[in-house]
Coordinates of C-alpha atoms in Angstrom, one line a residue:
Chain A
M252 CA 18.4 -3.3 15.9
K253 CA 17.3 -6.3 15.2
I254 CA 14.8 -6.7 12.0
L255 CA 13.3 -9.4 10.4
V256 CA 13.3 -9.7 6.7
C257 CA 10.2 -11.8 5.1
I258 CA 11.4 -13.1 1.4
S259 CA 9.9 -15.6 -0.8
N260 CA 11.0 -17.3 -3.7
V261 CA 9.6 -17.1 -7.0
P262 CA 9.3 -17.5 -10.3
D263 CA 12.1 -15.9 -12.6
T264 CA 10.9 -12.6 -14.3
T265 CA 12.0 -14.1 -17.9
S266 CA 9.6 -17.3 -16.9
K267 CA 6.3 -18.2 -19.7
I268 CA 4.0 -18.8 -17.0
T269 CA 1.8 -22.2 -18.2
F270 CA -0.3 -24.3 -16.3
T271 CA -1.4 -28.8 -16.2
D272 CA -4.1 -30.2 -15.5
D273 CA -6.5 -28.5 -17.1
G274 CA -5.8 -24.9 -15.7
T275 CA -5.0 -26.0 -12.3
T276 CA -1.6 -26.4 -10.7
F277 CA 1.0 -23.8 -12.6
N278 CA 4.0 -26.0 -15.3
T279 CA 6.9 -25.8 -12.9
A280 CA 8.8 -27.2 -16.0
G281 CA 12.0 -25.2 -16.8
I282 CA 11.2 -22.5 -14.6
Q283 CA 13.6 -20.9 -12.0
Y284 CA 13.3 -19.4 -9.1
I285 CA 14.0 -15.9 -7.5
I286 CA 14.0 -13.7 -4.2
N287 CA 11.1 -12.4 -5.3
P288 CA 12.5 -9.2 -6.4
Y289 CA 10.9 -6.4 -4.2
D290 CA 11.5 -9.4 -1.5
E291 CA 15.7 -8.4 -2.0
I292 CA 15.1 -4.4 -1.6
A293 CA 13.7 -4.9 1.9
L294 CA 16.8 -6.6 2.7
S295 CA 19.7 -4.0 0.9
K296 CA 17.7 -1.7 3.1
A297 CA 17.7 -4.2 6.3
I298 CA 21.4 -4.3 5.4
G299 CA 22.0 -0.7 5.1
L300 CA 20.4 -0.3 8.4
A301 CA 22.9 -2.9 10.2
E302 CA 25.4 -2.2 8.5
G303 CA 28.5 -1.1 11.4
G304 CA 27.1 -3.5 14.4
Q305 CA 23.8 -1.0 13.7
G306 CA 21.9 -3.9 13.7
T307 CA 21.3 -8.1 13.3
I308 CA 19.4 -9.4 10.4
T309 CA 17.0 -12.7 10.3
V310 CA 15.6 -13.8 7.5
I311 CA 12.3 -15.7 7.6
N312 CA 10.7 -17.6 4.0
I313 CA 7.8 -20.0 3.4
G314 CA 8.9 -23.0 2.0
E315 CA 10.0 -26.1 1.5
A316 CA 13.3 -27.3 1.2
N317 CA 13.9 -26.2 -2.2
T318 CA 13.7 -23.2 -1.4
E319 CA 17.7 -22.9 0.5
A320 CA 19.0 -21.6 -2.4
A321 CA 17.4 -18.5 -2.0
I322 CA 17.8 -18.5 1.9
R323 CA 21.8 -18.9 1.9
K324 CA 21.6 -16.1 -1.1
A325 CA 20.0 -14.4 1.2
L326 CA 22.6 -15.2 3.7
A327 CA 25.4 -14.5 1.0
T328 CA 23.5 -10.4 0.8
G329 CA 24.0 -9.7 4.4
A330 CA 21.8 -11.7 6.7
D331 CA 22.6 -13.6 9.8
E332 CA 21.2 -15.6 10.6
A333 CA 17.9 -17.4 8.9
V334 CA 14.5 -19.5 9.1
R335 CA 12.8 -21.4 7.1
V336 CA 9.1 -22.7 8.0
N337 CA 8.1 -25.8 6.7
A338 CA 5.5 -26.0 4.0
A339 CA 4.5 -24.3 0.7
P340 CA 3.2 -21.1 1.3
R341 CA -0.4 -21.7 0.6
D342 CA -1.6 -18.3 0.2
A343 CA -1.1 -14.7 2.4
W344 CA -3.0 -15.8 5.0
F345 CA -1.3 -18.9 5.2
V346 CA 2.4 -16.8 5.4
A347 CA 1.5 -14.3 7.1
H348 CA 0.9 -16.2 9.9
Q349 CA 4.1 -18.2 10.0
I350 CA 6.2 -15.6 10.2
A351 CA 3.8 -13.6 13.1
A352 CA 4.1 -16.8 14.7
Y353 CA 7.3 -16.9 15.0
A354 CA 8.2 -13.0 15.0
K355 CA 5.8 -12.6 17.6
D356 CA 8.1 -12.9 20.8
K357 CA 11.5 -11.9 19.4
G358 CA 11.4 -8.4 20.3
F359 CA 11.8 -7.4 16.6
D360 CA 11.7 -3.7 15.9
L361 CA 11.4 -3.9 12.6
I362 CA 9.5 -6.3 9.6
L363 CA 10.0 -5.4 6.5
T364 CA 9.1 -7.8 3.4
G365 CA 8.5 -6.6 -0.8
R366 CA 5.6 -4.9 -0.9
E367 CA 4.0 -7.9 -3.3
S368 CA 5.4 -11.2 -4.5
I369 CA 5.7 -11.4 -8.2
D370 CA 3.3 -14.4 -8.1
Y371 CA 0.3 -14.3 -6.9
N372 CA 0.8 -10.0 -7.0
G373 CA -1.7 -9.7 -3.2
S374 CA 0.3 -7.6 -0.9
Q375 CA -0.8 -8.8 1.4
V376 CA 1.2 -10.4 3.6
A377 CA 2.1 -6.5 4.8
A378 CA -1.3 -6.1 6.1
F379 CA -1.9 -9.6 7.4
V380 CA 1.3 -9.3 9.5
G381 CA 0.6 -6.0 11.2
E382 CA -2.6 -7.0 12.1
L383 CA -1.9 -10.8 14.0
L384 CA 1.0 -8.0 15.7
G385 CA -1.0 -5.1 16.6
I386 CA 1.1 -2.2 14.7
P387 CA 1.5 -0.4 11.9
S388 CA 2.2 -1.5 8.5
V389 CA 2.7 0.7 5.6
S390 CA 1.9 -1.3 2.2
T391 CA 4.2 0.2 -0.7
A392 CA 6.8 2.3 1.4
K393 CA 8.6 3.9 -1.2
K394 CA 11.3 5.3 0.9
I395 CA 12.4 4.4 5.2
E396 CA 15.1 6.9 7.2
I397 CA 15.6 5.1 11.1
A398 CA 16.1 7.5 14.4
D399 CA 15.7 6.7 17.3
H400 CA 12.5 4.8 18.3
S401 CA 11.2 6.4 15.2
A402 CA 10.6 6.2 11.8
T403 CA 9.9 8.9 8.4
V404 CA 8.6 6.6 5.9
E405 CA 7.0 8.1 2.4
R406 CA 4.0 5.6 0.9
E407 CA 2.7 5.7 -2.2
I408 CA -0.1 7.2 -2.9
E409 CA -2.0 7.5 -6.4
G410 CA -0.3 10.4 -8.3
G411 CA 2.1 11.2 -5.7
K412 CA 3.1 10.4 -1.6
E413 CA 2.3 10.2 1.4
V414 CA 4.7 11.0 4.1
L415 CA 4.6 8.7 7.9
S416 CA 5.8 9.1 10.9
I417 CA 5.7 5.6 12.9
P418 CA 6.9 4.2 15.8
L419 CA 8.9 1.1 16.1
P420 CA 8.6 -1.9 15.3
F421 CA 6.1 -2.0 12.9
I422 CA 5.7 -3.9 9.3
A423 CA 7.2 -2.2 6.1
G424 CA 6.3 -4.0 2.2
T425 CA 9.5 -2.2 0.3
A426 CA 8.9 -1.5 -3.6
E427 CA 11.6 0.8 -6.0
G428 CA 13.7 3.1 -4.8
V429 CA 14.2 1.9 -0.6
A430 CA 17.4 0.0 -1.1
E431 CA 19.4 0.1 -4.0
P432 CA 18.8 -4.3 -4.2
R433 CA 23.1 -5.7 -3.3
I434 CA 24.7 -8.4 -4.8
P435 CA 27.1 -10.8 -2.2
N436 CA 30.0 -10.5 -2.5
M437 CA 32.5 -14.0 -2.3
R438 CA 33.0 -13.7 1.7
G439 CA 29.6 -13.5 1.9
I440 CA 28.8 -16.4 -0.7
M441 CA 31.9 -18.3 1.9
S442 CA 30.0 -17.4 5.3
A443 CA 26.9 -18.1 4.4
R444 CA 28.0 -21.6 4.7
T445 CA 28.2 -21.5 7.8
K446 CA 25.3 -19.0 8.6
P447 CA 22.5 -21.0 10.7
L448 CA 19.8 -21.3 8.7
E449 CA 17.2 -23.4 11.4
V450 CA 13.8 -24.9 9.8
I451 CA 10.6 -24.8 12.0
E452 CA 7.2 -26.7 11.6
P453 CA 3.6 -24.4 10.5
I454 CA 1.3 -23.6 12.5
E455 CA -2.4 -24.7 11.4
V456 CA -4.6 -21.6 9.5
P457 CA -7.9 -22.1 9.2
V458 CA -9.0 -22.3 4.9
L459 CA -10.5 -19.3 4.1
S460 CA -9.7 -19.2 0.1
K461 CA -9.0 -21.2 -2.7
I462 CA -7.3 -20.8 -6.6
T463 CA -9.4 -24.2 -7.1
R464 CA -7.9 -23.1 -11.4
Y465 CA -5.9 -20.4 -13.5
E466 CA -6.5 -18.7 -17.1
T467 CA -3.7 -17.2 -18.7
P468 CA -6.0 -14.1 -21.6
E469 CA -7.3 -14.2 -24.7
P470 CA -4.4 -13.6 -27.2
R471 CA -4.7 -10.4 -28.8
G472 CA -5.5 -10.7 -33.0
T473 CA -3.2 -9.3 -35.8
V474 CA -1.6 -6.1 -35.6
T475 CA -2.9 -3.8 -38.0
F476 CA -0.3 -1.7 -39.2
V477 CA -1.0 1.9 -40.4
D478 CA 2.1 3.8 -41.9
A479 CA 4.0 6.2 -40.2
G480 CA 2.8 8.8 -42.5
E481 CA -0.4 8.9 -42.1
V482 CA -1.4 8.7 -38.5
E483 CA -4.9 11.0 -39.5
K484 CA -5.7 6.7 -40.5
L485 CA -4.6 6.3 -36.9
V486 CA -6.6 8.7 -35.0
D487 CA -9.4 7.0 -37.6
L488 CA -9.4 3.7 -36.6
L489 CA -8.9 4.4 -32.3
H490 CA -11.7 6.7 -32.5
N491 CA -14.4 4.4 -35.1
K492 CA -12.9 1.0 -35.0
A493 CA -11.4 0.2 -31.3
R494 CA -13.6 3.7 -29.5
V495 CA -11.0 4.4 -27.4
I496 CA -10.9 8.2 -27.4
Chain B
M96 CA -26.1 -11.5 3.7
S97 CA -25.7 -7.8 3.0
V98 CA -23.0 -5.6 1.1
L99 CA -20.6 -3.0 2.3
V100 CA -18.7 -1.2 -0.2
Y101 CA -16.1 0.9 1.4
T102 CA -15.5 4.5 0.1
E103 CA -12.0 5.8 -0.6
N104 CA -12.0 9.6 -0.7
T105 CA -9.1 11.7 -2.4
N106 CA -8.7 15.3 -0.7
G107 CA -12.5 14.7 -0.2
S108 CA -14.0 13.7 -2.8
F109 CA -14.6 10.6 -4.7
K110 CA -13.0 9.9 -7.9
K111 CA -14.0 7.8 -11.1
S112 CA -12.4 4.1 -9.3
V113 CA -15.1 4.4 -6.0
Y114 CA -17.8 4.8 -9.2
E115 CA -17.0 1.7 -10.2
V116 CA -16.1 -0.1 -6.9
V117 CA -19.9 1.1 -5.3
S118 CA -21.2 0.1 -9.2
Y119 CA -19.9 -3.8 -8.9
A120 CA -20.8 -4.0 -5.3
K121 CA -24.5 -3.0 -6.3
A122 CA -23.8 -5.6 -9.1
I123 CA -23.1 -8.1 -6.6
A124 CA -25.8 -6.9 -4.4
D125 CA -28.8 -7.5 -6.9
S126 CA -27.5 -10.7 -8.1
L127 CA -27.5 -12.1 -4.2
N128 CA -31.3 -10.0 -4.0
T129 CA -29.5 -7.2 -1.6
S130 CA -28.9 -4.1 -1.0
L131 CA -26.0 -1.8 -0.6
T132 CA -23.7 0.1 2.4
A133 CA -21.4 2.1 1.2
I134 CA -19.2 3.3 4.1
S135 CA -16.7 6.8 3.8
I136 CA -14.4 8.2 6.3
G137 CA -12.9 11.5 6.3
D138 CA -14.5 14.6 5.2
V139 CA -16.5 14.3 2.3
E140 CA -19.6 16.5 1.3
Q141 CA -22.4 15.7 2.1
S142 CA -23.5 16.1 -1.7
A143 CA -20.3 13.6 -2.3
L144 CA -22.3 10.8 -0.6
T145 CA -26.1 11.6 -1.7
A146 CA -25.3 11.2 -5.1
L147 CA -23.6 7.9 -4.0
G148 CA -27.2 6.5 -4.5
N149 CA -26.9 7.3 -8.1
Y150 CA -25.0 3.9 -8.9
G151 CA -27.0 2.1 -6.0
A152 CA -25.6 2.1 -2.5
S153 CA -28.9 2.9 -1.0
R154 CA -27.5 4.3 1.8
V155 CA -24.6 5.0 3.7
L156 CA -22.4 5.3 6.7
N157 CA -20.9 8.6 7.0
V158 CA -17.9 8.3 9.4
S159 CA -16.5 12.2 10.1
S160 CA -14.2 12.1 13.0
D161 CA -10.8 14.3 13.9
Q162 CA -9.2 11.7 14.5
L163 CA -10.2 9.7 11.2
K164 CA -9.3 13.2 9.0
Q165 CA -6.4 11.6 7.3
F166 CA -6.1 7.2 6.4
V167 CA -4.4 5.3 8.6
N168 CA -4.8 1.1 7.5
Q169 CA -5.0 0.5 10.8
A170 CA -7.9 3.0 12.5
Y171 CA -9.9 2.9 8.8
A172 CA -10.2 -1.4 9.1
S173 CA -11.6 -1.3 12.6
V174 CA -14.2 1.0 11.8
I175 CA -15.2 -0.5 8.2
A176 CA -15.0 -4.1 10.8
A177 CA -17.3 -2.9 13.2
A178 CA -20.1 -0.6 10.4
A179 CA -20.4 -4.4 9.4
D180 CA -21.3 -6.1 12.7
Q181 CA -23.1 -3.3 12.8
I182 CA -24.8 -3.2 9.4
G183 CA -24.7 -7.7 9.4
A184 CA -22.6 -7.4 6.2
D185 CA -20.8 -11.1 4.8
L186 CA -19.6 -9.3 1.4
I187 CA -17.0 -6.4 2.5
V188 CA -16.4 -4.9 -1.1
L189 CA -13.2 -2.5 -1.1
S190 CA -11.2 -0.7 -4.3
N191 CA -7.3 -2.1 -4.8
S192 CA -5.8 1.3 -4.8
F193 CA -2.6 2.0 -2.6
S194 CA -4.0 2.6 0.0
G195 CA -6.8 -0.6 -0.8
K196 CA -3.9 -2.9 -0.8
G197 CA -2.5 -2.0 3.2
L198 CA -6.4 -2.0 4.1
A199 CA -8.1 -4.5 2.6
P200 CA -5.9 -7.6 4.5
R201 CA -6.3 -6.0 7.9
V202 CA -10.1 -6.0 7.8
A203 CA -10.7 -9.4 6.4
A204 CA -8.3 -10.6 9.5
K205 CA -10.7 -8.8 12.0
V206 CA -13.8 -10.6 10.3
E207 CA -11.8 -13.8 9.3
A208 CA -13.2 -13.5 5.8
G209 CA -10.9 -14.9 2.9
L210 CA -9.7 -12.1 1.0
A211 CA -9.8 -12.0 -2.9
D212 CA -7.7 -8.9 -4.5
G213 CA -6.9 -7.8 -7.9
A214 CA -10.7 -8.6 -9.2
V215 CA -10.5 -7.4 -13.0
E216 CA -14.2 -9.2 -13.0
L217 CA -17.8 -9.6 -11.6
P218 CA -17.9 -12.6 -9.2
D219 CA -19.6 -15.4 -9.5
V220 CA -22.0 -15.8 -6.9
S221 CA -24.6 -19.1 -7.4
S222 CA -23.0 -20.9 -4.5
D223 CA -22.4 -19.7 -1.0
N224 CA -18.6 -19.8 -1.7
I225 CA -18.4 -16.3 -3.8
T226 CA -15.6 -16.9 -7.2
V227 CA -13.2 -14.3 -7.5
K228 CA -11.8 -13.9 -11.1
K229 CA -8.0 -12.0 -9.6
A230 CA -5.1 -11.1 -11.3
A231 CA -1.5 -13.1 -11.4
F232 CA 1.5 -13.2 -11.9
S233 CA 2.1 -10.2 -12.9
G234 CA -0.3 -9.7 -15.9
K235 CA 0.8 -13.5 -16.9
A236 CA -2.1 -15.6 -15.6
F237 CA -5.4 -15.0 -13.5
A238 CA -6.4 -16.7 -10.4
I239 CA -10.2 -18.2 -9.8
T240 CA -10.1 -17.8 -6.5
E241 CA -12.6 -19.5 -4.3
L242 CA -13.3 -17.5 -1.2
T243 CA -14.3 -20.2 1.3
S244 CA -15.7 -18.8 4.9
A245 CA -18.7 -16.9 6.0
K246 CA -17.4 -13.7 5.4
K247 CA -15.4 -12.4 2.2
V248 CA -13.6 -9.4 1.4
I249 CA -12.8 -8.6 -2.8
A250 CA -10.6 -6.2 -3.7
L251 CA -11.3 -4.7 -7.8
N252 CA -8.6 -3.5 -9.2
P253 CA -9.1 0.0 -11.1
N254 CA -10.2 0.0 -15.0
S255 CA -11.8 -3.1 -14.7
F256 CA -15.5 -2.2 -14.1
E257 CA -17.8 0.6 -16.0
L258 CA -20.3 2.9 -13.4
R259 CA -23.8 2.1 -13.4
E260 CA -25.5 4.6 -12.8
T261 CA -28.8 3.2 -11.1
G262 CA -30.6 6.5 -10.8
G263 CA -31.7 5.7 -6.4
N264 CA -31.7 7.3 -3.8
T265 CA -29.6 7.5 -0.8
T266 CA -30.0 8.1 3.0
V267 CA -26.8 9.5 5.0
E268 CA -26.0 8.1 8.3
T269 CA -23.7 9.6 11.1
F270 CA -21.4 6.2 12.1
Q271 CA -19.4 7.1 15.1
P272 CA -17.6 3.3 16.5
D273 CA -14.6 4.0 19.5
I274 CA -11.7 3.6 17.3
P275 CA -8.9 1.8 19.6
G276 CA -6.2 4.3 20.7
N277 CA -3.3 1.5 19.9
D278 CA -4.7 2.3 16.0
L279 CA -3.7 5.4 15.1
A280 CA 0.1 5.1 16.1
A281 CA 0.5 6.3 12.6
I282 CA 1.0 10.2 11.7
I283 CA 0.7 11.7 8.6
Q284 CA 3.4 14.2 8.5
D285 CA 2.3 15.2 4.7
I286 CA 0.8 14.6 1.9
V287 CA 3.1 15.9 -2.4
R288 CA 1.2 15.3 -4.8
T289 CA 3.4 15.3 -7.8
T290 CA 1.2 15.5 -10.3
D291 CA -2.7 17.4 -10.2
K292 CA -2.9 15.2 -13.4
V293 CA -5.7 11.7 -14.0
T294 CA -3.3 9.8 -12.0
L295 CA -1.2 6.3 -13.8
P296 CA -3.9 3.7 -12.1
D297 CA -6.8 5.7 -12.2
A298 CA -5.2 6.2 -16.2
E299 CA -7.9 5.4 -19.2
I300 CA -5.2 6.0 -22.0
V301 CA -1.5 5.9 -20.9
V302 CA 1.0 7.0 -23.4
S303 CA 4.4 5.3 -22.2
A304 CA 8.1 5.5 -23.1
G305 CA 11.4 3.7 -23.7
R306 CA 14.7 3.9 -24.0
G307 CA 13.7 4.6 -27.8
L308 CA 13.5 8.6 -26.6
K309 CA 17.2 8.5 -25.9
G310 CA 17.0 10.7 -22.8
P311 CA 15.6 12.5 -20.4
E312 CA 15.0 15.8 -22.4
N313 CA 12.8 13.8 -25.2
W314 CA 9.5 13.5 -22.7
G315 CA 8.1 16.4 -23.1
M316 CA 6.2 15.6 -26.8
I317 CA 6.1 12.4 -24.5
E318 CA 3.8 14.5 -22.0
E319 CA 2.9 16.6 -25.1
L320 CA 0.5 13.7 -26.6
A321 CA -0.5 12.9 -23.0
D322 CA -1.7 15.6 -22.4
V323 CA -4.0 15.8 -25.5
L324 CA -5.4 12.4 -25.2
G325 CA -6.3 13.5 -21.4
A326 CA -4.0 10.7 -20.8
A327 CA -1.5 9.4 -17.6
T328 CA 2.3 8.8 -18.6
A329 CA 4.5 5.9 -18.1
C330 CA 7.4 4.8 -19.1
S331 CA 9.7 1.5 -19.0
K332 CA 12.4 -0.3 -16.8
P333 CA 15.4 1.0 -18.4
V334 CA 14.2 4.3 -18.1
S335 CA 12.9 4.3 -14.8
D336 CA 16.5 3.1 -13.4
A337 CA 18.1 5.7 -15.5
G338 CA 17.1 7.7 -13.8
W339 CA 15.1 9.6 -16.7
R340 CA 11.9 8.7 -15.0
P341 CA 10.6 8.6 -11.7
H342 CA 9.8 5.2 -10.4
S343 CA 6.6 5.5 -9.3
E344 CA 5.5 5.7 -13.9
H345 CA 7.4 1.5 -14.8
V346 CA 4.9 -0.4 -16.0
G347 CA 5.6 -4.0 -14.9
Q348 CA 6.2 -7.1 -13.8
T349 CA 8.1 -4.6 -11.4
G350 CA 6.2 -2.0 -11.1
I351 CA 3.1 -1.4 -11.5
A352 CA 0.0 -3.1 -13.6
V353 CA -2.1 -0.9 -16.4
S354 CA -5.2 -2.0 -18.0
P355 CA -6.3 1.2 -19.3
N356 CA -8.1 0.9 -22.4
L357 CA -5.7 2.9 -25.0
Y358 CA -1.9 2.5 -24.1
I359 CA 0.1 4.4 -26.4
A360 CA 4.2 2.0 -26.8
I361 CA 7.4 5.0 -28.0
G362 CA 10.2 3.2 -27.9
I363 CA 9.1 0.1 -26.8
S364 CA 10.8 -2.9 -28.0
G365 CA 8.3 -5.4 -25.5
A366 CA 10.0 -7.0 -22.9
I367 CA 8.5 -10.0 -21.6
Q368 CA 8.3 -8.2 -18.3
H369 CA 6.7 -5.5 -19.9
L370 CA 3.8 -7.1 -22.0
A371 CA 3.3 -8.8 -18.3
G372 CA 2.3 -5.1 -16.5
V373 CA 0.7 -4.0 -19.9
S374 CA -1.7 -6.4 -20.9
A375 CA -4.4 -6.0 -19.4
S376 CA -5.3 -2.9 -21.8
K377 CA -8.1 -2.7 -23.6
T378 CA -6.2 -1.5 -27.4
I379 CA -2.4 -1.4 -27.3
V380 CA -0.5 1.3 -29.8
V381 CA 2.8 0.3 -30.1
I382 CA 5.2 3.1 -31.9
N383 CA 8.8 1.4 -32.3
K384 CA 11.3 2.5 -35.4
D385 CA 12.4 -1.6 -35.9
P386 CA 9.9 -3.2 -37.6
E387 CA 10.7 -6.5 -35.4
A388 CA 9.9 -5.6 -31.7
P389 CA 8.3 -8.5 -29.7
F390 CA 5.6 -5.8 -28.7
F391 CA 4.2 -5.4 -32.5
K392 CA 2.5 -9.4 -31.8
V393 CA 0.7 -8.6 -28.4
A394 CA -0.2 -5.1 -30.2
D395 CA -3.8 -3.7 -31.8
Y396 CA -2.4 -0.8 -34.2
G397 CA 1.3 -0.3 -34.5
I398 CA 3.7 2.4 -36.7
V399 CA 6.6 2.0 -37.4
G400 CA 9.1 4.8 -37.9
D401 CA 10.6 6.8 -35.4
A402 CA 8.9 7.9 -32.0
F403 CA 11.0 12.1 -33.1
D404 CA 8.6 11.8 -36.5
V405 CA 5.7 9.9 -35.4
V406 CA 4.6 11.2 -32.4
P407 CA 4.8 15.0 -33.2
R408 CA 2.8 13.9 -36.1
L409 CA 0.2 12.0 -33.8
T410 CA 0.2 14.7 -31.2
A411 CA -0.7 17.0 -34.1
A412 CA -3.6 15.0 -35.7
I413 CA -4.9 14.4 -32.3
K414 CA -5.5 18.3 -31.8
A415 CA -6.7 18.7 -35.2
Y416 CA -9.4 15.4 -34.6
K417 CA -10.4 17.0 -31.3
G418 CA -11.0 20.7 -32.3
N419 CA -13.5 19.4 -34.9

């Protein structure tokens, strides 16, 4: 089975998010980058499926040269080869076109990515790639089981789950529950250095949207403390002041 | 320019988030001096379709066929794109629900529209390029996104827009586009609903608990408090990682972001990743025995105390208040 895993490079979850140039530019000063946590789940699932010579894993990332640390980590974790599309990932529409352009004649049986990236939270790439390649997509997969040429996939819905039967190939955005995250071992780290990492140039994609600036949430007022012995007072405040109950 | 809104049904009926998205689309249509058409796919009763007129849809396209009884994003996207083409809609609005997330990019790609998902307020329509404020960085920021394409798709976050009953009439028409066979490759085997209560993303009140509860056996009091408030239950990441609660309840940067009117956090210290997922809540109550817990810094109301003592008394106090 040939598997393509799409990874993105995102600010670490502990990052304080700030902007410069009048709120038009994300401030990268002091930001540590990591592989998007949901993409790590996708990679871990792919490794589980490919184990024991059952398949090969290609990792694709759309990024400039500074994302190669993340790509090498993916190779160290267990991917066989990697491709970097040499461009800043403008938006999900752009990223999906690069993935689809690369994947379209490679015969992948399965494409996995995270259900969303934790920076722009688009949850768009899986469905865009599905549409561009004309294959089914599942945007928030909780469980994936492959047998022969078909998969059973559980999809998150509000208050439950939907169980789908999907023929290969398809693309899924993975959520928690699909696989336990794996970490590279020493042998993986050593072998990652010599695994192939191909760099290709992006295709042109029409611009349909652009982020003009950013805002941060309004700071909240100071907290009003209520004595632990006076819960009735809290109920009164929530009803009469906050008007939420 | 006209506006098309997709009204997603759950088991044949519309949830509150559908009326939110219709109200939102109607407000946009009004500022564009145009009309609003809704599209419903699947088996929905006539009375529910007609009721969409109360929220401003002057026309409803009803797509009801055996092939489309259940949600398949590929096929539903084809139907919505065909409807947009038929009525000449340049703006398509839908809910940023789990199904909406799978649908919106496919619809946008079909009509080559710029897509803004996770919209949190009405867009600026003063120029041809509609500008949308959307949630980004998992609640830590908003990205002001300009849609520069001729056609546009906006997906609205739940609990981000109030219901507006306009009280208008609507006409319901049958719409039967052709479905490409390739669109029906994915087949739904089963739908499992784990709760018959209000679901977390849609909930107006959320009662959430963390490691301070010491173990899954202590969640009874959290569920009781949630029950008296008609709230959904949630948890912090360590709790779902430990398997005390399902992943679907995990609120935070790598879980789900919520935007209820009231978020009650019990025994959660308030790590930055958790705070990101709750920052859009209108009112936050924190109950924690540690007065230094970082969560108090972003709370509106706080109680320093032991959850095992405070929560049952709070539940009783709310019961007493509701009884009056």
